[in-house]
Short mmCIF file of C-alpha atoms in Angstrom, two decimals:
data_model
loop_
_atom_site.label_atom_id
_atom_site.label_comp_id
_atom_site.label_asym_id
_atom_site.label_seq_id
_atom_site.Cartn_x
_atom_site.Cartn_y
_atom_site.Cartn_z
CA UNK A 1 40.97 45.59 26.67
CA UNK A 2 44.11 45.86 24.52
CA UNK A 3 43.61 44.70 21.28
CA UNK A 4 47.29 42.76 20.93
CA UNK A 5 45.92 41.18 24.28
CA UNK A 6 42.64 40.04 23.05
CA UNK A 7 44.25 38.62 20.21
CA UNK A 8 47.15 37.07 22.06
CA UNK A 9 44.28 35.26 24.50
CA UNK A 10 42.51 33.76 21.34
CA UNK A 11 45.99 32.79 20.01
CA UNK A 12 46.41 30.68 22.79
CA UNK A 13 42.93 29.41 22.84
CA UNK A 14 43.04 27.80 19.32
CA UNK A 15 46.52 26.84 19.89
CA UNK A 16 45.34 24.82 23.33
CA UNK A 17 42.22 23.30 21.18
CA UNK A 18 44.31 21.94 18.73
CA UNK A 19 46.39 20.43 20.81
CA UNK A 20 44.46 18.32 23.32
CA UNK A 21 41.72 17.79 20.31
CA UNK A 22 38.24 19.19 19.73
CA UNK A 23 36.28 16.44 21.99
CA UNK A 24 39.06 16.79 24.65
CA UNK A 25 38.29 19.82 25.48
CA UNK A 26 34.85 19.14 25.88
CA UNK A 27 33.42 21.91 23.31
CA UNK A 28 32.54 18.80 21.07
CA UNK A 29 30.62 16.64 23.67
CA UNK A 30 29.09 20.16 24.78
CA UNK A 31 28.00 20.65 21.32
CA UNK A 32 26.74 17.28 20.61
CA UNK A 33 24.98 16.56 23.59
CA UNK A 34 23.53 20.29 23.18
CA UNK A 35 22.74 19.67 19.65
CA UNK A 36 20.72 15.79 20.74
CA UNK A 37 18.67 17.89 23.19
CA UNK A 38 17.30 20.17 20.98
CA UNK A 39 16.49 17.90 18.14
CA UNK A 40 14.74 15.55 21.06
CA UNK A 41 12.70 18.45 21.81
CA UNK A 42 11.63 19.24 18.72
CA UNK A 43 11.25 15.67 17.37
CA UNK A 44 8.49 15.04 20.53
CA UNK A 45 6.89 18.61 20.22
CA UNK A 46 6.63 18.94 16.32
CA UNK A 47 6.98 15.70 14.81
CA UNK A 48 5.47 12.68 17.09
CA UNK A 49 1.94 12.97 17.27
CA UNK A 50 -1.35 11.56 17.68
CA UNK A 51 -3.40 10.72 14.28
CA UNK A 52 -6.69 12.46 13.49
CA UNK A 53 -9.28 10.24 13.71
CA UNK A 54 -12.00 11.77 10.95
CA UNK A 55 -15.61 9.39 11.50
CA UNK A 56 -18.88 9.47 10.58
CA UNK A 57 -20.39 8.17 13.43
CA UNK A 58 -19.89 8.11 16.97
CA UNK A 59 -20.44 4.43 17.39
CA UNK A 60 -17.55 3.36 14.92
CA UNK A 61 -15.11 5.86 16.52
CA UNK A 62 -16.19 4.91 19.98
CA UNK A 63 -15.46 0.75 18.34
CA UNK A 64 -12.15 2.17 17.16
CA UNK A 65 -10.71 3.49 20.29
CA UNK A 66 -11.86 0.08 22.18
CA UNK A 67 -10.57 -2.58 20.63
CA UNK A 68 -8.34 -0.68 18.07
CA UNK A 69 -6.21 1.63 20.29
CA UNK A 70 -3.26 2.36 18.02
CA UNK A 71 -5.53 4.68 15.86
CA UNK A 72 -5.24 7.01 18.87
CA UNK A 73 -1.68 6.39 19.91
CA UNK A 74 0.93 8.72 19.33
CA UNK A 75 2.69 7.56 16.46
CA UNK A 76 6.47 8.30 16.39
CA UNK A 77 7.93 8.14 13.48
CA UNK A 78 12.02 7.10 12.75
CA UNK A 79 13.95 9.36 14.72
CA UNK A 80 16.34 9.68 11.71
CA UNK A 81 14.07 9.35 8.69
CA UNK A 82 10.58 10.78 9.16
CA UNK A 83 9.92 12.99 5.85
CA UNK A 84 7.28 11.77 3.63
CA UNK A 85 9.87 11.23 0.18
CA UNK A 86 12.33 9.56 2.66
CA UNK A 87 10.03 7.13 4.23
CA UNK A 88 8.95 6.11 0.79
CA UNK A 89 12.15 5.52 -0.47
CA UNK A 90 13.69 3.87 2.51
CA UNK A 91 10.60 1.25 3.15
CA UNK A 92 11.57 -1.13 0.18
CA UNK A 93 14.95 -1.66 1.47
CA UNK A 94 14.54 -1.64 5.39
CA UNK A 95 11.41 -3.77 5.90
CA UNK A 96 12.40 -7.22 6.20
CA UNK A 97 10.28 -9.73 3.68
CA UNK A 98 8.87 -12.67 6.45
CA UNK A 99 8.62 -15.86 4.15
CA UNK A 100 5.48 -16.91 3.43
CA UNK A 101 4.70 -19.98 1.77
CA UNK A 102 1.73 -19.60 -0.90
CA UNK A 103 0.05 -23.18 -1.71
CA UNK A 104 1.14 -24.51 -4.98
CA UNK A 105 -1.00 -25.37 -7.90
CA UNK A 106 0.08 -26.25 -11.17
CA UNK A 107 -1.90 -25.64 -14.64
CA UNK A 108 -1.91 -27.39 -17.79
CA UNK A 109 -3.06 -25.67 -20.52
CA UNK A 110 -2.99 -27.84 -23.69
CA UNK A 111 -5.36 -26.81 -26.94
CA UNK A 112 -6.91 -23.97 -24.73
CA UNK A 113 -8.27 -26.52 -22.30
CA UNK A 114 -7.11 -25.72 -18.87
CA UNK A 115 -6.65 -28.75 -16.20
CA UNK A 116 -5.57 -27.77 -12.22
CA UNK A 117 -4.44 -30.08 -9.62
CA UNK A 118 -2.34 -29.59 -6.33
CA UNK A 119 1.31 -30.72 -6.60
CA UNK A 120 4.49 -30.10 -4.61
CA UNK A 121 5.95 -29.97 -7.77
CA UNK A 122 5.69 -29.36 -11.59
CA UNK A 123 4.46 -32.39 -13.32
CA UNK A 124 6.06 -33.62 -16.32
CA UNK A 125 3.39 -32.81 -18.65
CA UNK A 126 2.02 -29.73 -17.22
CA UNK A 127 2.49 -27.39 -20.39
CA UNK A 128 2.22 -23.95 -17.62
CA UNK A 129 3.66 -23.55 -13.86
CA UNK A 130 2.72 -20.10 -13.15
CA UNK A 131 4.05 -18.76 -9.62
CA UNK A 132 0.79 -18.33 -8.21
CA UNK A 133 -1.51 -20.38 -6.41
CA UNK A 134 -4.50 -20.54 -8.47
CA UNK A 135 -5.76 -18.96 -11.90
CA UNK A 136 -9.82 -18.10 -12.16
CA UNK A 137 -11.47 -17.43 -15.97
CA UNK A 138 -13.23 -13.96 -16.60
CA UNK A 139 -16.23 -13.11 -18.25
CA UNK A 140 -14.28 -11.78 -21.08
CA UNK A 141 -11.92 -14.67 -21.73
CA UNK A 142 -9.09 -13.81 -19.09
CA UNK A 143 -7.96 -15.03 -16.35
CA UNK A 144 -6.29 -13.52 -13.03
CA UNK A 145 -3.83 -15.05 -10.70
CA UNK A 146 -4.58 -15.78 -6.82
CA UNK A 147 -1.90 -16.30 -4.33
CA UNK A 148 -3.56 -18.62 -1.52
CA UNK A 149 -1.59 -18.46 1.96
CA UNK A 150 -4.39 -21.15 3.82
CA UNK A 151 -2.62 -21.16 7.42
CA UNK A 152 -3.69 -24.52 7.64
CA UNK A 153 -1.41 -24.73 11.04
CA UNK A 154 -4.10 -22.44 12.85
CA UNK A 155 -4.62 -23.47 15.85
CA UNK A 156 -7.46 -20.81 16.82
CA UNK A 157 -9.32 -21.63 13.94
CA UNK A 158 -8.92 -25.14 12.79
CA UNK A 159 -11.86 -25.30 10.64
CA UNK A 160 -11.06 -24.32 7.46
CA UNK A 161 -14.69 -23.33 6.50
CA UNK A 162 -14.88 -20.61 8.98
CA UNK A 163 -11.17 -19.15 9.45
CA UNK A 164 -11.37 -15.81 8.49
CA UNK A 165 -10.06 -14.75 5.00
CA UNK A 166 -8.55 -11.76 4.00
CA UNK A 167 -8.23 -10.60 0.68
CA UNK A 168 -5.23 -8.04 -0.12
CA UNK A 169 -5.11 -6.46 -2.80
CA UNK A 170 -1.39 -4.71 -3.85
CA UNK A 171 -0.43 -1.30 -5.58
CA UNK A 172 -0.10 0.03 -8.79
CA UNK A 173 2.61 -2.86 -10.53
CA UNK A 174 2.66 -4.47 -6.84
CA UNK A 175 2.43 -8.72 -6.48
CA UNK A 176 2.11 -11.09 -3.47
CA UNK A 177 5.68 -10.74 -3.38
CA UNK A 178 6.17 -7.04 -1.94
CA UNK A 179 7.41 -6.72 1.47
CA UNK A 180 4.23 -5.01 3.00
CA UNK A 181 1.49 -7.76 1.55
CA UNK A 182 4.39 -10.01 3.18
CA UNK A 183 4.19 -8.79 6.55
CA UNK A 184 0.39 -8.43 6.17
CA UNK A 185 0.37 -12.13 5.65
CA UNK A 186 2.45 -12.76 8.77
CA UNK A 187 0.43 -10.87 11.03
CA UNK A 188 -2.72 -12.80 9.74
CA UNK A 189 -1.15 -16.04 10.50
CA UNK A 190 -0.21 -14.88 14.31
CA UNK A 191 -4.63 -14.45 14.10
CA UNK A 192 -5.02 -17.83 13.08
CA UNK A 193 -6.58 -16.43 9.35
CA UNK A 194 -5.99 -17.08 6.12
CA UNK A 195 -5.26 -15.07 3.19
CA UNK A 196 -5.31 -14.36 -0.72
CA UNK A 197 -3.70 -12.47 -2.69
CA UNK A 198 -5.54 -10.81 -5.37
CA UNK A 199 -2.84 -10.34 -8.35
CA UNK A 200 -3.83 -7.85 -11.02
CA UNK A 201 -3.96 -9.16 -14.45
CA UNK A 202 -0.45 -9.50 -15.86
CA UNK A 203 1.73 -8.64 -13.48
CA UNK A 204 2.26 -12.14 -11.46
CA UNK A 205 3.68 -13.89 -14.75
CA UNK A 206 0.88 -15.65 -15.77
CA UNK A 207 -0.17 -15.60 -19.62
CA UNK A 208 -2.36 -12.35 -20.68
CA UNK A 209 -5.43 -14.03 -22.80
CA UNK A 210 -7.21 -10.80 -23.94
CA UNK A 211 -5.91 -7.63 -24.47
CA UNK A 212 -7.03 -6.33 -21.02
CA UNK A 213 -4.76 -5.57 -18.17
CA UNK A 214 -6.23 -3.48 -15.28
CA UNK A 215 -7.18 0.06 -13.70
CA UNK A 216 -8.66 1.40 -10.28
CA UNK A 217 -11.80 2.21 -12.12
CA UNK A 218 -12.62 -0.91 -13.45
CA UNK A 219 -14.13 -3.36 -10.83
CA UNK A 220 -15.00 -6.37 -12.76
CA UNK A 221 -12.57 -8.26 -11.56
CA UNK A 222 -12.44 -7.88 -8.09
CA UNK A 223 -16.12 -8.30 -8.50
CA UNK A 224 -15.08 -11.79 -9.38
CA UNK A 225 -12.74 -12.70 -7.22
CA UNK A 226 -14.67 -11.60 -4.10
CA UNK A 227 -17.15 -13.57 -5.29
CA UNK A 228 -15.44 -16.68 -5.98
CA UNK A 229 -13.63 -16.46 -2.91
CA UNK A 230 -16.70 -16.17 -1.31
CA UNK A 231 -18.19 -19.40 -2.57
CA UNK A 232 -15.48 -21.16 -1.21
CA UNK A 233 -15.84 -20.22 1.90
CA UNK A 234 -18.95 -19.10 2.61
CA UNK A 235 -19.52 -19.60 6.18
CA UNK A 236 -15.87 -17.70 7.11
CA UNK A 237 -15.66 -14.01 8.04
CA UNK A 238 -14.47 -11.98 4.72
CA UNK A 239 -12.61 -8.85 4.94
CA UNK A 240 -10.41 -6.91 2.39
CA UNK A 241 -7.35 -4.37 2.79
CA UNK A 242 -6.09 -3.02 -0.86
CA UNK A 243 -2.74 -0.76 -0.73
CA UNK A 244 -2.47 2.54 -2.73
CA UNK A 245 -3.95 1.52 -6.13
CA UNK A 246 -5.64 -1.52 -4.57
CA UNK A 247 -7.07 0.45 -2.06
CA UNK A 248 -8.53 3.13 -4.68
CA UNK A 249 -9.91 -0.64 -6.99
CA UNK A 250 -11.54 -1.66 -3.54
CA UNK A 251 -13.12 2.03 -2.13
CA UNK A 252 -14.44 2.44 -6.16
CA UNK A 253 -16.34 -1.34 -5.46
CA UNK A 254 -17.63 -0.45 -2.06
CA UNK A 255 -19.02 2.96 -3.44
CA UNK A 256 -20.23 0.73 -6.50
CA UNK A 257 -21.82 -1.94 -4.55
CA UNK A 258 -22.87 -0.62 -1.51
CA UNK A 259 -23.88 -3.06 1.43
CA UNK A 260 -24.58 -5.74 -1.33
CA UNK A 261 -20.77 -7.29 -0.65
CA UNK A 262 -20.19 -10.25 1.27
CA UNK A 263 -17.20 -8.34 3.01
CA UNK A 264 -17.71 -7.44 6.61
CA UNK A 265 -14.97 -4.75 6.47
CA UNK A 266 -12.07 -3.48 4.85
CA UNK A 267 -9.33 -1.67 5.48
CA UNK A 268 -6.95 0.49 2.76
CA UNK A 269 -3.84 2.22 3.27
CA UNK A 270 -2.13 5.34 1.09
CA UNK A 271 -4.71 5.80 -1.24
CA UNK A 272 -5.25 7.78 -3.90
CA UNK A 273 -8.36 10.18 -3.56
CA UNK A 274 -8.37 12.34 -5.86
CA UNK A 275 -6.85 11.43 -9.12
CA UNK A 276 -6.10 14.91 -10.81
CA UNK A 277 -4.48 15.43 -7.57
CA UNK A 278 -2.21 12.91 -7.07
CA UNK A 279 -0.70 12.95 -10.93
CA UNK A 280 -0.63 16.67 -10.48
CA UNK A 281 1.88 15.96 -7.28
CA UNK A 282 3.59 13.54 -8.92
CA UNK A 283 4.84 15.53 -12.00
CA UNK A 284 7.02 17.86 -9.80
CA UNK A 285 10.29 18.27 -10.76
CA UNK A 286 11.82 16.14 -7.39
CA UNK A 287 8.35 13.93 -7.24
CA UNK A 288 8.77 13.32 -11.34
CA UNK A 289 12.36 12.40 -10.65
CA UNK A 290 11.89 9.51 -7.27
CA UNK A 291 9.09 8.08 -8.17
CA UNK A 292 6.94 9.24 -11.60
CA UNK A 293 9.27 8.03 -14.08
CA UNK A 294 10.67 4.96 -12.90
CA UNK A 295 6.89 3.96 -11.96
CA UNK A 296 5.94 4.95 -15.58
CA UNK A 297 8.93 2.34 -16.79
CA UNK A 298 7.56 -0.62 -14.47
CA UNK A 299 4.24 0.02 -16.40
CA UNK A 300 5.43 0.10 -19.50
CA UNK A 301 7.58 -2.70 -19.11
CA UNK A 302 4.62 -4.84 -17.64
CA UNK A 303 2.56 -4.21 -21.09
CA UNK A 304 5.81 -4.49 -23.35
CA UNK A 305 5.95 -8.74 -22.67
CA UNK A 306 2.38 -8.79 -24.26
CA UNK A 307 2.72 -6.10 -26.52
CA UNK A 308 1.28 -8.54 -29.14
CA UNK A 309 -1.90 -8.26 -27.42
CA UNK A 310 -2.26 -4.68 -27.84
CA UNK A 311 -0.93 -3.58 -31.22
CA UNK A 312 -4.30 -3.45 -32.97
CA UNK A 313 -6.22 -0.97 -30.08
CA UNK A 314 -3.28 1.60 -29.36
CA UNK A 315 -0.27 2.57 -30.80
CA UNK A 316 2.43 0.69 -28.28
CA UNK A 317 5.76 2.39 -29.88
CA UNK A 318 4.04 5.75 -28.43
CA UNK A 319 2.91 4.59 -25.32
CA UNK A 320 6.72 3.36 -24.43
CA UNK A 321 7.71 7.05 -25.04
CA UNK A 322 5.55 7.99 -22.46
CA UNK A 323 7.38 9.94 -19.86
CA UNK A 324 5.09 9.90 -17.21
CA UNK A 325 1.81 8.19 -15.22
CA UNK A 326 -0.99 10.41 -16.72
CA UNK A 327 1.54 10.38 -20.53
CA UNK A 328 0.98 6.25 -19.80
CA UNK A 329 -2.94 6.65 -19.02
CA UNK A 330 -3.57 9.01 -21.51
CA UNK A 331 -2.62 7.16 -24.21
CA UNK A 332 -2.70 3.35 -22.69
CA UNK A 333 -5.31 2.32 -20.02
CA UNK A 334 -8.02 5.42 -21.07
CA UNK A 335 -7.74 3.79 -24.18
CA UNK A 336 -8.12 0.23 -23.14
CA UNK A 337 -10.93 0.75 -21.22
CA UNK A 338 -13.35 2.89 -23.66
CA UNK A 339 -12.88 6.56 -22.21
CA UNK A 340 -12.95 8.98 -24.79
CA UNK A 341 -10.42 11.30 -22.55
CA UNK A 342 -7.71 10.97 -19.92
CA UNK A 343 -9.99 13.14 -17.48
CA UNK A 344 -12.97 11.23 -18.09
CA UNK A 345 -10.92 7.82 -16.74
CA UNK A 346 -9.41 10.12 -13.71
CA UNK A 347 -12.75 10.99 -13.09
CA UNK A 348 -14.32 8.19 -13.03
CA UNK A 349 -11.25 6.56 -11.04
CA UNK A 350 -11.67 8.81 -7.79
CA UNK A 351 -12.90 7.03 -4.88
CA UNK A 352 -13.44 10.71 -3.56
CA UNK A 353 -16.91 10.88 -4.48
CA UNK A 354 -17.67 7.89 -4.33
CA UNK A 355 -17.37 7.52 -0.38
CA UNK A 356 -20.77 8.53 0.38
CA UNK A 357 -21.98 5.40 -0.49
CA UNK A 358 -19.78 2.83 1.58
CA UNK A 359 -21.97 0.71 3.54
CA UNK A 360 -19.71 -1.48 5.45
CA UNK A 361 -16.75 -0.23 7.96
CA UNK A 362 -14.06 0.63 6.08
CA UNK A 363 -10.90 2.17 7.63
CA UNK A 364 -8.54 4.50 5.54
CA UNK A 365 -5.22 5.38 6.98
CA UNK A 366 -3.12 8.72 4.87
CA UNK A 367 -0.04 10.40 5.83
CA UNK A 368 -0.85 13.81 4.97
CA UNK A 369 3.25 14.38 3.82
CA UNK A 370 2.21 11.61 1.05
CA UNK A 371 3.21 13.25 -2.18
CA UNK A 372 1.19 10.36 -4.12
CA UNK A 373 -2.04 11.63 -1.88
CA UNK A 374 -2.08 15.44 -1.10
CA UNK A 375 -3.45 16.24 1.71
CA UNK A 376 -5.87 18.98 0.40
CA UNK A 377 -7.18 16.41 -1.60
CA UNK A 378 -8.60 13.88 1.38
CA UNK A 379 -12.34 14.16 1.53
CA UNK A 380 -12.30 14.78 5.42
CA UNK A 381 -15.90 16.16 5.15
CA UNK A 382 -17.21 13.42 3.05
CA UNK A 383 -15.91 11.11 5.50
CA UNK A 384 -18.00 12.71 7.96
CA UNK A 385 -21.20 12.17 6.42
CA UNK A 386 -20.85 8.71 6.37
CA UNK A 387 -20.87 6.71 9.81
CA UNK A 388 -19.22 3.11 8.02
CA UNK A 389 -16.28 4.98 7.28
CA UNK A 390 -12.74 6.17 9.28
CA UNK A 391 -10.16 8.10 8.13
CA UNK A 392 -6.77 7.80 10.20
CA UNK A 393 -4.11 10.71 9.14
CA UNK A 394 -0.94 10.88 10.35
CA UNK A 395 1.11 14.04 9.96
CA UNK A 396 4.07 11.53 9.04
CA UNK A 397 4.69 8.47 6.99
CA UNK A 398 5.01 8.96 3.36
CA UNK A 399 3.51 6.64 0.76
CA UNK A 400 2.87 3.32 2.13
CA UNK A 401 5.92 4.36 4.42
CA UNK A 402 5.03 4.52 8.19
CA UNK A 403 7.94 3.68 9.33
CA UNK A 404 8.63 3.96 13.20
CA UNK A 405 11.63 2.70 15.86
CA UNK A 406 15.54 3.57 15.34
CA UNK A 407 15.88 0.67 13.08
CA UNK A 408 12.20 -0.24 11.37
CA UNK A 409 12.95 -3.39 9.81
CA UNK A 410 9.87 -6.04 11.32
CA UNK A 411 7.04 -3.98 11.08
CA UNK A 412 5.39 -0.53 10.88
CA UNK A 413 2.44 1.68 12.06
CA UNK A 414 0.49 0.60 8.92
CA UNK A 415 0.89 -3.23 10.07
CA UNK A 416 0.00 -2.59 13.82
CA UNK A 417 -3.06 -0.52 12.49
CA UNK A 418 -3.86 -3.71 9.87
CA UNK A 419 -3.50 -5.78 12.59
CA UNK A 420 -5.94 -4.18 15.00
CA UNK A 421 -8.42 -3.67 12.78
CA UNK A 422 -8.81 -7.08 11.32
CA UNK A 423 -8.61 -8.55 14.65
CA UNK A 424 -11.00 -5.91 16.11
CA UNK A 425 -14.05 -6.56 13.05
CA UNK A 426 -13.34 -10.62 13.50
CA UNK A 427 -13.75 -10.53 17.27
CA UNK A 428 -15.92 -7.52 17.85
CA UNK A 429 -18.09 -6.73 14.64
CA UNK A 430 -20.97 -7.55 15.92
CA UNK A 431 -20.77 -5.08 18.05
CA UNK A 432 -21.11 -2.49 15.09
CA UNK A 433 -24.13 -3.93 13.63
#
C-alpha cells in the first residue's frame, strides 16, 4: 500500500476520534469492558481462594468444617484493595466502630485505699473515674483495667451465671476502643454472651502503680485476670480470642499452662510466631516506613506519661530515640522484665515453640501476605503434631486486615470466622471432648 495513503487513512482516523470523542466511538467502552474482564478473571483464578486448613487431628478439622464452615469457604477478598500493606492500612478507616456500651464503675482512691461502686455517673468525691469498667490489684502492687460489656438484654441466656464470657484481649498499644474488639463485641451480643476486655497495663488511662507495663512473654497478668474472671462466673462457658500481640500473650499462656486453664477454647487472629521474624519484616525500608516507626512512637508515647516510673531502671531520654520496635525492646521492655539481651526476650516471646503444648482447641487464623507475620515463619508442622490446635491461612488479608465485599465497612472474614467459632465451641464443644 502507498505510504502517503496509509498515512492519509490514519490521518483521518485520529481526526474522526477526536471528533465524536474517545467513548463515542466505542474504543473506550471496548477497552474498559475488555480491561473488567480480564481483571475478573484473574481476581477469581489467582486471588479468591479457599484457606488452608493446617490440624492436628482429624476430629477437630472434621468439628471445624461442621459447625464452622467459613474456615473452608472461599474467601474473596476487596475487589479493589486485596494486598496485604493495603488491607492493613485501609481497615482502621473503613470498618465502622458499632457502639458498645461498657458498664460503668467509678474508683476512689484516697490515701492509697481504693473504694468501687457502680454509678451512672462520677460521684462528687470519687478522687479517680478511669474509662474502664473495673480495675483488679496485682501481685506486685499494680493494677489492670477491665472493660465489662455484660449483655444483660440476652435473651438466649438470661442467667447471668452461665452466659458465656469471652475474654479479648487487643494488640500491641490496642484498647477496648479499636474498631475490631468493637465488632467482636457486637457479634457476641447477637449470641446472647458477654464480654471483657482485658486492657494491658497503661494503655486504657488508668494510673501506672509500679514501674511495670506489659509484654507477650510475660503472662502474669492474664494469669490473673482469667482467673478472676473465672471466679465470677464460674458456672459460664469461658473462652478467649487475643489479636496480634494479644494473641501471641494468650498462645505463650496456653503453651505455659497447658489443659490446667479454665478456658474451653480460644481463638487468635494475626499473630506473631516467630519474633526474630516478624521485627526482621518490619524493618524494611516500605514496612519501617507504614507501620514500624509510627508503632514505635505510640509505644513510646504510652511510657512517656509515666516516665517518672521508670527513670531509676532504664535510661528513658534513650529509649524515646529509639527508632524502631526491636530499638524500643532492646533497650525498654528486655530491660523491664529481667532479660539480660533483646534475643533472649524474643526468644522467650515466640509462641512458635511453644504450640506443642496447647491442650485446649485453639484456632489461629494468618494471612500469609502479613508483613507483621511472614509466612515462612508459621509453624505449619508444629501445628500438625498437635490435634487441639487449627491454623486457618488465607493467601490474602494483611495484618488484622481481612477485608472482603466492594465496600467492607460492617464486618470482615476475621469476624465471621470469630463468630463461628465461638458459637461452634459454646453449642458444640462437647462434641470435641
Amino acid at each position: 500500500m502507498d505510504l502517503r495513503m496509509l498515512s492519509r487513512e490514519l490521518s483521518l482516523y485520529l481526526e474522526h476520534q477526536v471528533r465524536v470523542g474517545f467513548f463515542g466511538s466505542g474504543v473506550g467502552l471496548s477497552l474498559i469492558l475488555g480491561f473488567s474482564v480480564a481483571y475478573a478473571c484473574y481476581y477469581l483464578s489467582s486471588i479468591a481462594k479457599k484457606p488452608q486448613l493446617v490440624t492436628g487431628g482429624e476430629s477437630f478439622s472434621r468439628f471445624l468444617q461442621d459447625h464452622c464452615p467459613v474456615v473452608t469457604e472461599t474467601y474473596y477478598p476487596t475487589v479493589w484493595c486485596w494486598e496485604g500493606r493495603g488491607q492493613t492500612l485501609l481497615r482502621p478507616f473503613i470498618t465502622s466502630k458499632p457502639p458498645v456500651q461498657y458498664r460503668k464503675k467509678y474508683v476512689e482512691q484516697k490515701e492509697g485505699i481504693k473504694m468501687e461502686g457502680m454509678s451512672p455517673a462520677p460521684s462528687p468525691a470519687a478522687g479517680k473515674y478511669p474509662s474502664c469498667s473495673e480495675l483488679i490489684k496485682t501481685a506486685d502492687g499494680g493494677q489492670i483495667s477491665l472493660d465489662w460489656f455484660d449483655n444483660d438484654n440476652s435473651t438466649c441466656y438470661m442467667d447471668a451465671s452461665t452466659r458465656p464470657t469471652i475474654l479479648l484481649l487487643p494488640g500491641l498499644t490496642g484498647t477496648s476502643k479499636e474498631s475490631y474488639i468493637l465488632h467482636m463485641i457486637h457479634l457476641s451480643e447477637e449470641l446472647g454472651y458477654r464480654c471483657v476486655v482485658f486492657n494491658n497495663r497503661g494503655v486504657a488511662g488508668e494510673n501506672l502503680l509500679t514501674p511495670r507495663t506489659y509484654c507477650c512473654a510475660n503472662t502474669e497478668d492474664l494469669e490473673t485476670v482469667i482467673h478472676h474472671v473465672h471466679s465470677l462466673y464460674s458456672s459460664a462457658p469461658f473462652l478467649a480470642a487475643g489479636v496480634s500481640m494479644g494473641g501471641m500473650l494468650l498462645l505463650n499462656y496456653l503453651g505455659k499452662i497447658g489443659s490446667k486453664t479454665p478456658l474451653m477454647a480460644a481463638a487468635t487472629f494475626s499473630v506473631g510466631w516467630n519474633t526474630f521474624a516478624c521485627s526482621e519484616s518490619l524493618e524494611k525500608p516500605l514496612n519501617w516506613l507504614l507501620f514500624n516507626y509510627y508503632l514505635t512512637t505510640c509505644l513510646q508515647s504510652s511510657v512517656n506519661k509515666h516516665r517518672h516510673m521508670f527513670v531509676k531502671q532504664v535510661d528513658m531520654d534513650h529509649v524515646m530515640k529509639a527508632k524502631s520496635i526491636r530499638e524500643f525492646d532492646k533497650r525498654f521492655t528486655s530491660v523491664m522484665f529481667g532479660y539480660q539481651t533483646i534475643d533472649d526476650y524474643y526468644t522467650d516471646a515466640s509462641p512458635s515453640p511453644r504450640l506443642k503444648s496447647v491442650g485446649i482447641p485453639v484456632l489461629c487464623l494468618n494471612s500469609v501476605d502479613d508483613v507483621f507475620s511472614p509466612s515462612h515463619a508459621i509453624p505449619i508442622e508444629t501445628a500438625k503434631q498437635n490435634p487441639n490446635v487449627a491454623l486457618v491461612l488465607t493467601s490474602y488479608g494483611g495484618h488484622i486486615g481481612f477485608l472482603e465485599g466492594i465496600w467492607p465497612r460492617q464486618s470482615t472474614y476475621m469476624d465471621r470466622v470469630f463468630k463461628q467459632f465461638v458459637q461452634a465451641m459454646v453449642e458444640h464443644g462437647h462434641e470435641l471432648s
